[in-house]
CSV table of C-alpha atoms and ligand atoms in Angstrom, one decimal:
chain,number,residue,atom,x,y,z
A,1,MET,CA,-32.6,10.1,14.2
A,2,TYR,CA,-29.5,7.8,14.0
A,3,PRO,CA,-26.9,8.0,17.6
A,4,LEU,CA,-23.4,10.3,17.2
A,5,VAL,CA,-21.1,7.7,17.5
A,6,ASP,CA,-17.7,8.6,18.0
A,7,ALA,CA,-15.4,8.8,15.8
A,8,ALA,CA,-12.2,6.2,17.0
A,9,ALA,CA,-15.2,4.1,18.5
A,10,ALA,CA,-17.0,4.5,14.7
A,11,ALA,CA,-13.9,3.5,13.0
A,12,ALA,CA,-12.8,0.1,15.2
A,13,LEU,CA,-16.8,-0.9,14.3
A,14,VAL,CA,-16.2,-0.9,10.5
A,15,LEU,CA,-13.5,-3.1,10.8
A,16,GLU,CA,-14.9,-4.9,12.8
A,17,HIS,CA,-17.7,-6.3,10.7
A,18,THR,CA,-14.7,-5.9,7.4
A,19,PRO,CA,-13.5,-9.3,6.6
A,20,VAL,CA,-10.7,-10.5,4.5
A,21,LEU,CA,-10.9,-11.7,1.4
A,22,GLY,CA,-9.8,-15.0,0.1
A,23,ILE,CA,-6.8,-16.2,-1.4
A,24,GLU,CA,-5.7,-17.6,-4.3
A,25,GLN,CA,-2.5,-17.8,-6.7
A,26,ARG,CA,-0.7,-15.3,-8.6
A,27,PRO,CA,1.5,-15.2,-11.6
A,28,LEU,CA,4.5,-12.9,-10.5
A,29,ASP,CA,3.9,-10.5,-13.6
A,30,SER,CA,0.8,-10.4,-11.7
A,31,CYS,CA,1.7,-9.9,-8.0
A,32,ALA,CA,2.7,-5.7,-8.1
A,33,GLY,CA,1.0,-3.9,-5.7
A,34,ARG,CA,-0.7,-6.7,-3.8
A,35,VAL,CA,-1.1,-8.1,-0.5
A,36,LEU,CA,0.5,-11.7,0.7
A,37,ALA,CA,-1.5,-14.2,1.9
A,38,GLU,CA,1.2,-16.8,3.5
A,39,ASP,CA,4.5,-16.4,4.4
A,40,VAL,CA,7.6,-18.2,2.0
A,41,VAL,CA,9.1,-20.1,3.0
A,42,ALA,CA,13.3,-20.9,0.7
A,43,PRO,CA,13.2,-23.9,0.3
A,44,SER,CA,17.1,-24.2,0.0
A,45,ALA,CA,20.5,-22.0,-0.2
A,46,LEU,CA,21.3,-18.9,-2.4
A,47,PRO,CA,23.2,-18.6,-3.2
A,48,ALA,CA,23.2,-22.0,-4.3
A,49,PHE,CA,26.8,-22.9,-5.0
A,50,ARG,CA,29.4,-20.8,-3.5
A,51,SER,CA,30.3,-18.1,-6.4
A,52,SER,CA,32.9,-16.0,-7.4
A,53,ALA,CA,32.0,-11.6,-6.6
A,54,VAL,CA,35.6,-11.3,-8.9
A,55,ASP,CA,36.6,-12.1,-12.1
A,56,GLY,CA,40.0,-13.2,-11.3
A,57,PHE,CA,42.6,-16.6,-10.5
A,58,ALA,CA,41.0,-19.5,-8.3
A,59,LEU,CA,43.3,-20.8,-6.4
A,60,ARG,CA,44.6,-21.7,-2.6
A,61,SER,CA,45.6,-19.6,-0.2
A,62,THR,CA,48.4,-22.0,0.7
A,63,ASP,CA,49.8,-21.5,-2.3
A,64,ALA,CA,49.9,-16.9,-1.6
A,65,GLY,CA,53.2,-15.6,-3.2
A,66,GLN,CA,53.1,-18.4,-5.8
A,67,THR,CA,53.3,-18.5,-9.7
A,68,LEU,CA,50.7,-20.6,-10.6
A,69,ARG,CA,49.5,-22.9,-13.5
A,70,VAL,CA,46.3,-22.1,-14.8
A,71,ILE,CA,44.2,-25.3,-15.5
A,72,GLY,CA,40.8,-23.8,-16.6
A,73,GLU,CA,38.1,-21.7,-16.3
A,74,SER,CA,34.7,-20.9,-14.4
A,75,ALA,CA,32.2,-18.5,-16.2
A,76,ALA,CA,28.3,-18.2,-15.0
A,77,GLY,CA,26.5,-20.7,-16.0
A,78,ARG,CA,29.8,-23.1,-17.5
A,79,PRO,CA,31.9,-24.5,-14.0
A,80,TYR,CA,35.5,-25.9,-14.6
A,81,GLU,CA,34.5,-29.5,-14.0
A,82,GLY,CA,38.4,-30.9,-12.6
A,83,SER,CA,39.5,-29.8,-8.8
A,84,VAL,CA,42.2,-26.8,-8.0
A,85,GLY,CA,45.2,-29.1,-6.3
A,86,PRO,CA,48.7,-26.9,-5.3
A,87,GLY,CA,50.5,-24.8,-7.8
A,88,THR,CA,47.6,-24.9,-9.4
A,89,ALA,CA,44.6,-22.2,-9.9
A,90,ALA,CA,41.1,-21.6,-12.5
A,91,ARG,CA,40.6,-19.0,-14.5
A,92,ILE,CA,36.8,-17.7,-13.2
A,93,LEU,CA,34.5,-14.5,-13.4
A,94,THR,CA,31.6,-13.1,-11.8
A,95,GLY,CA,29.2,-15.3,-11.0
A,96,GLY,CA,31.5,-18.8,-12.1
A,97,ALA,CA,31.7,-21.3,-9.2
A,98,LEU,CA,33.9,-22.2,-7.1
A,99,PRO,CA,36.2,-25.2,-8.8
A,100,GLU,CA,36.6,-28.0,-6.5
A,101,GLY,CA,40.5,-27.5,-3.9
A,102,ALA,CA,40.2,-23.7,-4.6
A,103,ASP,CA,39.6,-21.4,-0.6
A,104,CYS,CA,39.8,-18.0,-1.9
A,105,VAL,CA,39.7,-16.3,-5.9
A,106,VAL,CA,42.4,-13.2,-6.4
A,107,MET,CA,41.3,-10.2,-8.3
A,108,VAL,CA,42.8,-9.8,-11.8
A,109,GLU,CA,44.2,-6.7,-10.6
A,110,ASP,CA,46.4,-8.4,-8.6
A,111,VAL,CA,47.4,-10.6,-10.4
A,112,SER,CA,51.0,-11.0,-12.8
A,113,LEU,CA,49.8,-12.8,-16.0
A,114,ASP,CA,52.3,-14.4,-17.8
A,115,GLY,CA,51.1,-16.9,-21.3
A,116,ASP,CA,49.1,-19.8,-18.5
A,117,LEU,CA,51.1,-18.6,-15.8
A,118,VAL,CA,50.2,-16.5,-12.9
A,119,THR,CA,51.4,-15.6,-10.2
A,120,VAL,CA,49.8,-14.5,-7.0
A,121,PRO,CA,50.2,-12.3,-3.9
A,122,SER,CA,52.0,-13.1,-1.5
A,123,HIS,CA,49.2,-12.0,1.1
A,124,LEU,CA,46.0,-14.2,0.6
A,125,ARG,CA,43.0,-15.2,3.0
A,126,ALA,CA,41.2,-18.5,2.7
A,127,GLY,CA,37.1,-17.5,1.7
A,128,THR,CA,37.6,-13.9,0.1
A,129,ASN,CA,36.0,-12.6,-3.1
A,130,TYR,CA,33.4,-15.0,-3.7
A,131,HIS,CA,30.0,-15.6,-2.2
A,132,ASN,CA,29.3,-18.7,0.6
A,133,ILE,CA,27.0,-21.1,0.1
A,134,GLY,CA,23.1,-20.0,1.8
A,135,ASP,CA,24.3,-16.2,2.5
A,136,ASP,CA,21.6,-14.6,1.4
A,137,VAL,CA,19.6,-17.1,1.8
A,138,ARG,CA,19.0,-20.3,4.4
A,139,ALA,CA,17.4,-23.2,3.6
A,140,GLY,CA,13.8,-22.6,5.4
A,141,ASP,CA,14.6,-19.2,6.4
A,142,PRO,CA,11.6,-16.6,6.2
A,143,VAL,CA,12.1,-14.9,3.6
A,144,LEU,CA,8.8,-12.8,3.1
A,145,THR,CA,5.8,-12.2,5.7
A,146,ALA,CA,1.8,-13.3,5.2
A,147,GLY,CA,0.7,-9.0,5.2
A,148,THR,CA,3.3,-8.1,3.4
A,149,GLN,CA,2.3,-5.6,0.2
A,150,LEU,CA,4.3,-7.6,-2.9
A,151,GLY,CA,6.4,-4.9,-4.6
A,152,ALA,CA,10.2,-5.0,-6.3
A,153,ALA,CA,12.4,-6.1,-4.4
A,154,GLU,CA,9.5,-8.9,-2.6
A,155,ILE,CA,8.7,-10.3,-6.4
A,156,GLY,CA,12.5,-10.2,-7.2
A,157,ILE,CA,13.1,-12.8,-4.3
A,158,ALA,CA,10.2,-14.9,-4.3
A,159,ALA,CA,11.4,-15.3,-8.5
A,160,ALA,CA,15.3,-16.1,-6.8
A,161,ILE,CA,14.4,-19.5,-4.7
A,162,GLY,CA,12.0,-20.7,-7.7
A,163,ARG,CA,8.1,-19.2,-7.1
A,164,ALA,CA,6.5,-19.1,-10.6
A,165,LEU,CA,3.3,-18.0,-8.3
A,166,LEU,CA,2.6,-16.4,-5.1
A,167,PRO,CA,-0.7,-16.3,-3.1
A,168,VAL,CA,-2.2,-12.8,-2.3
A,169,ARG,CA,-5.2,-11.9,-1.6
A,170,ARG,CA,-8.5,-11.2,-3.8
A,171,ARG,CA,-8.2,-7.3,-4.6
A,172,PRO,CA,-12.1,-5.6,-3.2
A,173,ARG,CA,-14.1,-5.0,-6.1
A,174,VAL,CA,-16.0,-2.4,-5.3
A,175,ALA,CA,-18.8,-0.3,-7.4
A,176,LEU,CA,-19.1,3.2,-6.8
A,177,MET,CA,-22.2,5.4,-7.6
A,178,SER,CA,-22.8,9.5,-6.9
A,179,THR,CA,-26.3,10.6,-6.0
A,180,GLY,CA,-28.0,14.1,-6.5
A,181,ASP,CA,-30.0,15.5,-8.8
A,182,GLU,CA,-27.6,18.8,-9.3
A,183,LEU,CA,-25.1,16.4,-10.8
A,184,VAL,CA,-23.7,16.1,-14.3
A,185,GLU,CA,-21.1,14.2,-16.1
A,186,VAL,CA,-17.4,15.4,-16.0
A,187,GLY,CA,-17.6,17.5,-19.9
A,188,LYS,CA,-20.7,18.2,-20.1
A,189,ALA,CA,-22.0,22.2,-19.1
A,190,PRO,CA,-23.8,22.5,-15.8
A,191,GLY,CA,-27.9,23.9,-15.5
A,192,ARG,CA,-29.2,26.4,-13.1
A,193,GLY,CA,-28.5,25.3,-10.4
A,194,GLN,CA,-26.7,21.9,-11.5
A,195,ILE,CA,-23.1,21.3,-10.3
A,196,THR,CA,-21.1,19.1,-12.2
A,197,ASP,CA,-20.0,15.6,-9.9
A,198,SER,CA,-17.0,15.6,-8.9
A,199,ASN,CA,-17.1,12.8,-5.9
A,200,ARG,CA,-16.7,9.8,-8.8
A,201,TRP,CA,-13.6,10.3,-9.8
A,202,ALA,CA,-11.4,11.4,-7.0
A,203,LEU,CA,-12.9,8.1,-4.6
A,204,TYR,CA,-12.3,6.2,-8.6
A,205,ALA,CA,-8.3,7.1,-7.6
A,206,ALA,CA,-9.0,6.6,-4.3
A,207,LEU,CA,-10.2,3.7,-4.1
A,208,LEU,CA,-7.2,2.2,-7.0
A,209,GLU,CA,-5.1,3.2,-4.8
A,210,ALA,CA,-5.9,2.0,-2.0
A,211,GLY,CA,-6.1,-1.3,-4.1
A,212,ALA,CA,-9.4,-2.4,-5.6
A,213,GLU,CA,-11.1,-3.1,-7.8
A,214,VAL,CA,-13.5,-0.6,-9.2
A,215,HIS,CA,-16.7,-0.5,-11.4
A,216,SER,CA,-18.8,2.9,-11.7
A,217,LEU,CA,-22.5,2.7,-11.6
A,218,GLY,CA,-22.6,6.5,-12.4
A,219,ILE,CA,-25.1,8.6,-11.2
A,220,ALA,CA,-27.9,7.7,-9.4
A,221,PRO,CA,-31.7,10.7,-9.6
A,222,ASP,CA,-32.6,11.0,-5.5
A,223,GLU,CA,-36.1,8.7,-7.6
A,224,PRO,CA,-36.0,5.4,-4.0
A,225,GLY,CA,-37.2,3.2,-6.9
A,226,GLU,CA,-33.2,3.7,-9.3
A,227,LEU,CA,-31.5,3.9,-6.6
A,228,ARG,CA,-32.1,0.6,-5.4
A,229,ARG,CA,-32.4,-0.4,-8.7
A,230,LEU,CA,-28.4,0.4,-10.0
A,231,VAL,CA,-27.4,-0.8,-6.5
A,232,GLU,CA,-29.8,-3.5,-6.5
A,233,GLU,CA,-28.0,-4.5,-10.4
A,234,TRP,CA,-24.3,-5.0,-9.1
A,235,LEU,CA,-25.0,-7.1,-5.6
A,236,ASP,CA,-23.5,-9.6,-7.3
A,237,ASP,CA,-20.4,-8.8,-8.6
A,238,ALA,CA,-18.9,-6.6,-5.5
A,239,ASP,CA,-18.0,-6.4,-2.6
A,240,VAL,CA,-18.5,-3.0,-1.8
A,241,LEU,CA,-20.5,0.1,-2.3
A,242,VAL,CA,-19.5,3.6,-1.9
A,243,THR,CA,-22.0,6.1,-2.2
A,244,SER,CA,-21.5,9.8,-1.9
A,245,GLY,CA,-24.4,12.1,-0.9
A,246,GLY,CA,-28.2,11.7,0.2
A,247,VAL,CA,-26.6,9.9,3.8
A,248,SER,CA,-27.8,13.5,5.5
A,249,VAL,CA,-30.9,14.7,7.0
A,250,GLY,CA,-33.2,16.5,4.2
A,251,THR,CA,-35.7,15.2,3.0
A,252,HIS,CA,-34.3,14.1,-0.6
A,253,ASP,CA,-31.8,11.7,1.5
A,254,LEU,CA,-32.0,8.3,0.4
A,255,VAL,CA,-28.7,6.1,1.1
A,256,LYS,CA,-29.7,5.8,4.6
A,257,PRO,CA,-33.1,3.8,4.2
A,258,LEU,CA,-32.0,2.0,0.3
A,259,LEU,CA,-29.6,-0.1,3.5
A,260,GLU,CA,-31.6,-0.1,5.9
A,261,SER,CA,-33.7,-2.0,3.6
A,262,LEU,CA,-31.0,-4.1,2.6
A,263,GLY,CA,-28.9,-4.9,5.1
A,264,THR,CA,-27.7,-3.4,8.7
A,265,VAL,CA,-27.1,0.4,9.3
A,266,HIS,CA,-24.4,-0.1,12.0
A,267,VAL,CA,-23.5,4.2,12.2
A,268,GLY,CA,-25.5,6.6,10.7
A,269,ARG,CA,-23.6,9.8,12.2
A,270,VAL,CA,-20.2,10.3,13.6
A,271,LYS,CA,-18.9,12.9,15.8
A,272,LEU,CA,-16.0,14.0,12.7
A,273,LYS,CA,-15.5,17.4,10.6
A,274,PRO,CA,-15.5,16.4,8.0
A,275,GLY,CA,-18.2,13.6,7.5
A,276,LYS,CA,-21.1,13.8,10.1
A,277,PRO,CA,-23.5,11.8,8.2
A,278,PHE,CA,-21.4,8.7,7.5
A,279,THR,CA,-22.8,6.2,6.8
A,280,PHE,CA,-21.4,2.4,7.1
A,281,ALA,CA,-23.3,-0.6,7.0
A,282,THR,CA,-23.1,-3.7,5.9
A,283,LEU,CA,-25.7,-5.6,4.2
A,284,PRO,CA,-25.8,-10.4,3.0
A,285,ALA,CA,-23.1,-12.4,2.6
A,286,GLY,CA,-20.3,-10.7,3.6
A,287,LYS,CA,-21.0,-7.0,1.5
A,288,LEU,CA,-19.5,-3.7,3.1
A,289,ALA,CA,-21.6,-0.8,2.5
A,290,PHE,CA,-20.6,3.1,2.5
A,291,GLY,CA,-22.9,5.6,3.0
A,292,LEU,CA,-19.8,8.7,1.9
A,293,PRO,CA,-21.4,12.8,2.8
A,294,GLY,CA,-22.1,14.5,0.0
A,295,PHE,CA,-19.0,17.1,0.3
A,296,PRO,CA,-16.2,16.7,-1.5
A,297,VAL,CA,-14.3,17.5,0.9
A,298,SER,CA,-16.5,15.2,3.7
A,299,SER,CA,-15.9,12.3,1.1
A,300,LEU,CA,-12.2,12.5,0.8
A,301,VAL,CA,-12.1,12.5,4.6
A,302,THR,CA,-14.1,10.1,5.6
A,303,PHE,CA,-12.9,7.4,2.8
A,304,GLU,CA,-9.0,8.3,4.4
A,305,VAL,CA,-10.6,7.8,8.5
A,306,PHE,CA,-12.9,4.2,7.0
A,307,VAL,CA,-13.4,3.5,4.1
A,308,ARG,CA,-8.9,2.6,3.4
A,309,PRO,CA,-9.0,0.7,6.3
A,310,ALA,CA,-11.8,-0.9,5.3
A,311,LEU,CA,-10.2,-1.5,1.9
A,312,ARG,CA,-7.2,-2.2,3.3
A,313,LYS,CA,-8.4,-5.2,5.8
A,314,LEU,CA,-10.3,-7.6,3.3
A,315,GLN,CA,-6.9,-7.3,1.1
A,316,GLY,CA,-4.7,-9.0,4.2
A,317,PHE,CA,-3.1,-6.5,5.1
A,318,ALA,CA,-0.4,-6.3,8.5
A,319,ARG,CA,-0.4,-2.5,9.2
A,320,LEU,CA,-4.0,-1.1,8.1
A,321,GLN,CA,-3.6,2.9,9.2
A,322,ARG,CA,-1.5,5.3,6.7
A,323,PRO,CA,1.9,5.5,8.8
A,324,THR,CA,1.7,8.5,11.2
A,325,LEU,CA,5.1,11.0,12.3
A,326,PRO,CA,6.1,13.6,14.7
A,327,VAL,CA,4.8,17.5,13.6
A,328,ARG,CA,4.7,20.1,14.9
A,329,LEU,CA,1.9,22.8,14.4
A,330,ALA,CA,3.1,25.8,12.9
A,331,TYR,CA,-0.4,27.5,14.0
A,332,ASP,CA,-3.6,27.3,16.2
A,333,ALA,CA,-5.9,24.5,15.7
A,334,ARG,CA,-9.6,23.3,16.6
A,335,ALA,CA,-11.9,21.4,16.6
A,336,THR,CA,-14.6,24.1,15.5
A,337,ALA,CA,-17.8,21.9,16.3
A,338,ASP,CA,-17.8,19.0,19.0
A,339,ARG,CA,-16.5,16.6,17.1
A,340,THR,CA,-13.2,14.9,16.1
A,341,GLU,CA,-11.6,17.2,12.7
A,342,TYR,CA,-9.2,16.2,10.8
A,343,GLN,CA,-7.4,19.5,9.5
A,344,ARG,CA,-5.6,19.0,6.2
A,345,VAL,CA,-2.0,20.1,6.7
A,346,THR,CA,1.0,20.9,4.8
A,347,LEU,CA,4.6,19.8,6.1
A,348,ARG,CA,7.0,21.8,5.1
A,349,ARG,CA,11.2,20.5,6.8
A,350,GLU,CA,12.8,23.5,9.7
A,351,GLY,CA,16.0,21.0,10.4
A,352,ALA,CA,15.1,17.1,11.3
A,353,GLU,CA,11.4,19.0,12.0
A,354,LEU,CA,8.5,18.8,10.0
A,355,VAL,CA,6.8,21.7,11.0
A,356,ALA,CA,2.3,21.1,9.7
A,357,ASP,CA,1.1,24.3,7.9
A,358,SER,CA,-3.4,25.2,7.7
A,359,THR,CA,-3.9,24.4,3.3
A,360,GLY,CA,-7.0,27.1,4.5
A,361,SER,CA,-10.6,26.8,5.0
A,362,GLN,CA,-11.0,24.0,6.1
A,363,SER,CA,-14.4,24.1,4.5
A,364,SER,CA,-16.0,20.7,3.1
A,365,SER,CA,-16.8,21.3,0.6
A,366,ARG,CA,-13.8,23.6,-0.6
A,367,LEU,CA,-11.4,20.2,-2.0
A,368,MET,CA,-7.8,22.6,-2.6
A,369,SER,CA,-7.9,22.3,0.8
A,370,LEU,CA,-7.2,18.6,0.1
A,371,ALA,CA,-4.8,19.5,-2.7
A,372,GLY,CA,-1.2,18.5,-3.0
A,373,ALA,CA,-2.0,18.5,2.0
A,374,HIS,CA,0.9,16.0,3.0
A,375,ALA,CA,-1.4,14.9,5.8
A,376,LEU,CA,-4.7,15.1,8.4
A,377,VAL,CA,-4.6,16.0,11.5
A,378,ARG,CA,-7.1,14.7,14.3
A,379,ILE,CA,-7.9,17.1,16.7
A,380,ALA,CA,-9.4,16.9,19.7
A,381,PRO,CA,-12.8,19.0,20.5
A,382,GLY,CA,-13.2,20.5,23.2
A,383,GLY,CA,-11.1,22.7,25.5
A,384,ASP,CA,-8.4,25.3,23.8
A,385,GLY,CA,-7.8,23.0,21.5
A,386,VAL,CA,-3.9,22.6,19.6
A,387,LYS,CA,-1.7,26.2,20.6
A,388,ALA,CA,1.1,26.6,17.5
A,389,GLY,CA,4.6,25.1,18.4
A,390,THR,CA,2.5,22.1,20.0
A,391,VAL,CA,3.8,18.8,18.6
A,392,VAL,CA,1.6,16.2,17.0
A,393,GLU,CA,1.3,12.3,15.1
A,394,ALA,CA,-0.1,12.9,11.4
A,395,MET,CA,-2.5,10.7,9.4
A,396,ILE,CA,0.9,11.3,6.4
A,397,LEU,CA,-0.3,10.8,2.3
A,398,ALA,CA,2.6,12.2,1.5
A,399,LEU,CA,6.0,13.8,2.2
A,400,PRO,CA,7.4,16.7,0.7
B,501,AMP,P1,-25.4,16.0,0.1
B,501,AMP,O1,-25.0,15.2,0.9
B,501,AMP,O2,-26.6,15.3,-0.6
B,501,AMP,O3,-26.9,16.7,0.8
B,501,AMP,O4,-24.8,16.3,-1.0
B,501,AMP,C1,-24.4,17.7,0.0
B,501,AMP,C2,-23.7,19.1,-0.5
B,501,AMP,O5,-22.2,17.6,-1.3
B,501,AMP,C3,-23.6,18.9,-2.8
B,501,AMP,O6,-25.4,19.8,-2.5
B,501,AMP,C4,-23.8,19.1,-3.2
B,501,AMP,O7,-23.0,20.4,-3.0
B,501,AMP,C5,-22.1,18.1,-3.2
B,501,AMP,N1,-22.1,16.9,-3.6
B,501,AMP,C6,-23.1,15.9,-3.9
B,501,AMP,N2,-23.0,15.4,-4.6
B,501,AMP,C7,-21.5,15.6,-4.6
B,501,AMP,C8,-20.9,15.3,-6.2
B,501,AMP,N3,-21.4,13.6,-6.6
B,501,AMP,N4,-19.8,15.9,-6.4
B,501,AMP,C9,-19.4,16.9,-5.8
B,501,AMP,N5,-20.5,18.1,-5.0
B,501,AMP,C10,-20.9,16.9,-4.9
B,502,MG,MG1,-27.7,15.2,-2.6
C-alpha cells in the first residue's frame, strides 16, 4: 500500500523529478506557441535610420514660416540622397528616411503648395513627425526573455531584428494510453457493461493545449503482458507516458506494478479529491510516467494539478502554474473527505469582482462538472470549509 502523499508535496515531487528538454533552432514559421530557450538581444537599433511618421515635407525647423523650394523626394525604400539646406525642403512619405540637414517633418495637410514651392507653418519644432534611431529598440537591448512563450508580437520582434531562427525548447513527446477491459473505441456501440473510452480524447486535447506532441497508443486491456508490450513499444520514442485507469487498488489495476518494474514509483496515492490513486514514476533516461485515475474528472483534474506543470517545465516555461485570480465564492464550499479538494466553478462578473458558482455535483465521474468550468477552487480539508462570500484565489482555466 502506497503512503497518502499531501497534494502540494506530490506536485513539488513531480516537478523536482522533471527535467528541462533540449534546445532546437527553429524557423519563425514554426515558433508560434514555443518557449524561447535563451534571451534575445537586439544586435542593432530599431528604427535603424530616422524615418518619417507622416506624409509631408522634410526641412529645417529654422525655416519656419518660409516658402521653400522642393528639391527632391524621400519615399519608403527610396531615400533622397541629397541634403536639405536653408530655404529648401524634400517631399517625404511615411517610412521614408529623413534626408541629411532636415530636423523635422511637416504634414502635407499643414502646408500650401504651388508648383515646386511649399509654404510651411510659422511654428515648427525640431524632432517632430519622425521616429529617431533607436526609438523602439536600442542596440544591445534585451528584447525577448528565455522562458516566455512566443506569440505574434514576440515573433514580429524577432523578425524585425533580423532573427530568422530562434532557440526554442523541444516539445515533449507524450505517449497516451487508456486502460480497461470495459473500454470501447468512440463510435462503436458499447456492449453490456462496456463504456466508451472518453479519457483518451479529453487527455489528447489537454496535452495538445499544454504544448505536447501526442502519440496515441489506444486502449490496453487489463492484462499485464499486453500492457507491458504496449508500453515498452513506445519507450524509445517518448519523453512522457500518460495512462488513465488501472491505478486504484482493485485486482485489475496493473499500472503501478508495471511502472514499479520499469522504474521508480514516487507517488502512489495522493490526499486529493478527485484523484486519490494518482501515480507518478520516473523511468530510465529521464522519462516520466503519469498513471492518472480512470474517472473522467479525476483524470483531468490530476492532469491540471500534476501533468500540465510538468509539461511546462519540460518546455522551459518561466511560469509553470495556471494564473490565479481572487474570486468570491457564491456557495458554502467544504472538502467532503480528508483530502484537498479541487472544486469546479463557473465565474461571473459582479461589478469589479468575479463571483464563483459551483458547477453542481462534484462527482468524479461527472464530466459535466468540468465542461464549461472557468476555474478550479482549492478547498483545504478539515474545519468548517469555506463560507459563501469568502474571497479565495482560483486557478483560472478560462475567463467568462
Ligand atoms: P479504474 O481507475 O481503472 O478503476 O477506472 C475507474 C472508472 O473510471 C472505471 O470504472 C470507468 O467507469 C472509468 N474509466 C476508466 N477509464 C476510462 C476511460 N478511458 N474513459 C472513460 N471512463 C473511464
Ligand atoms: Mg480500470
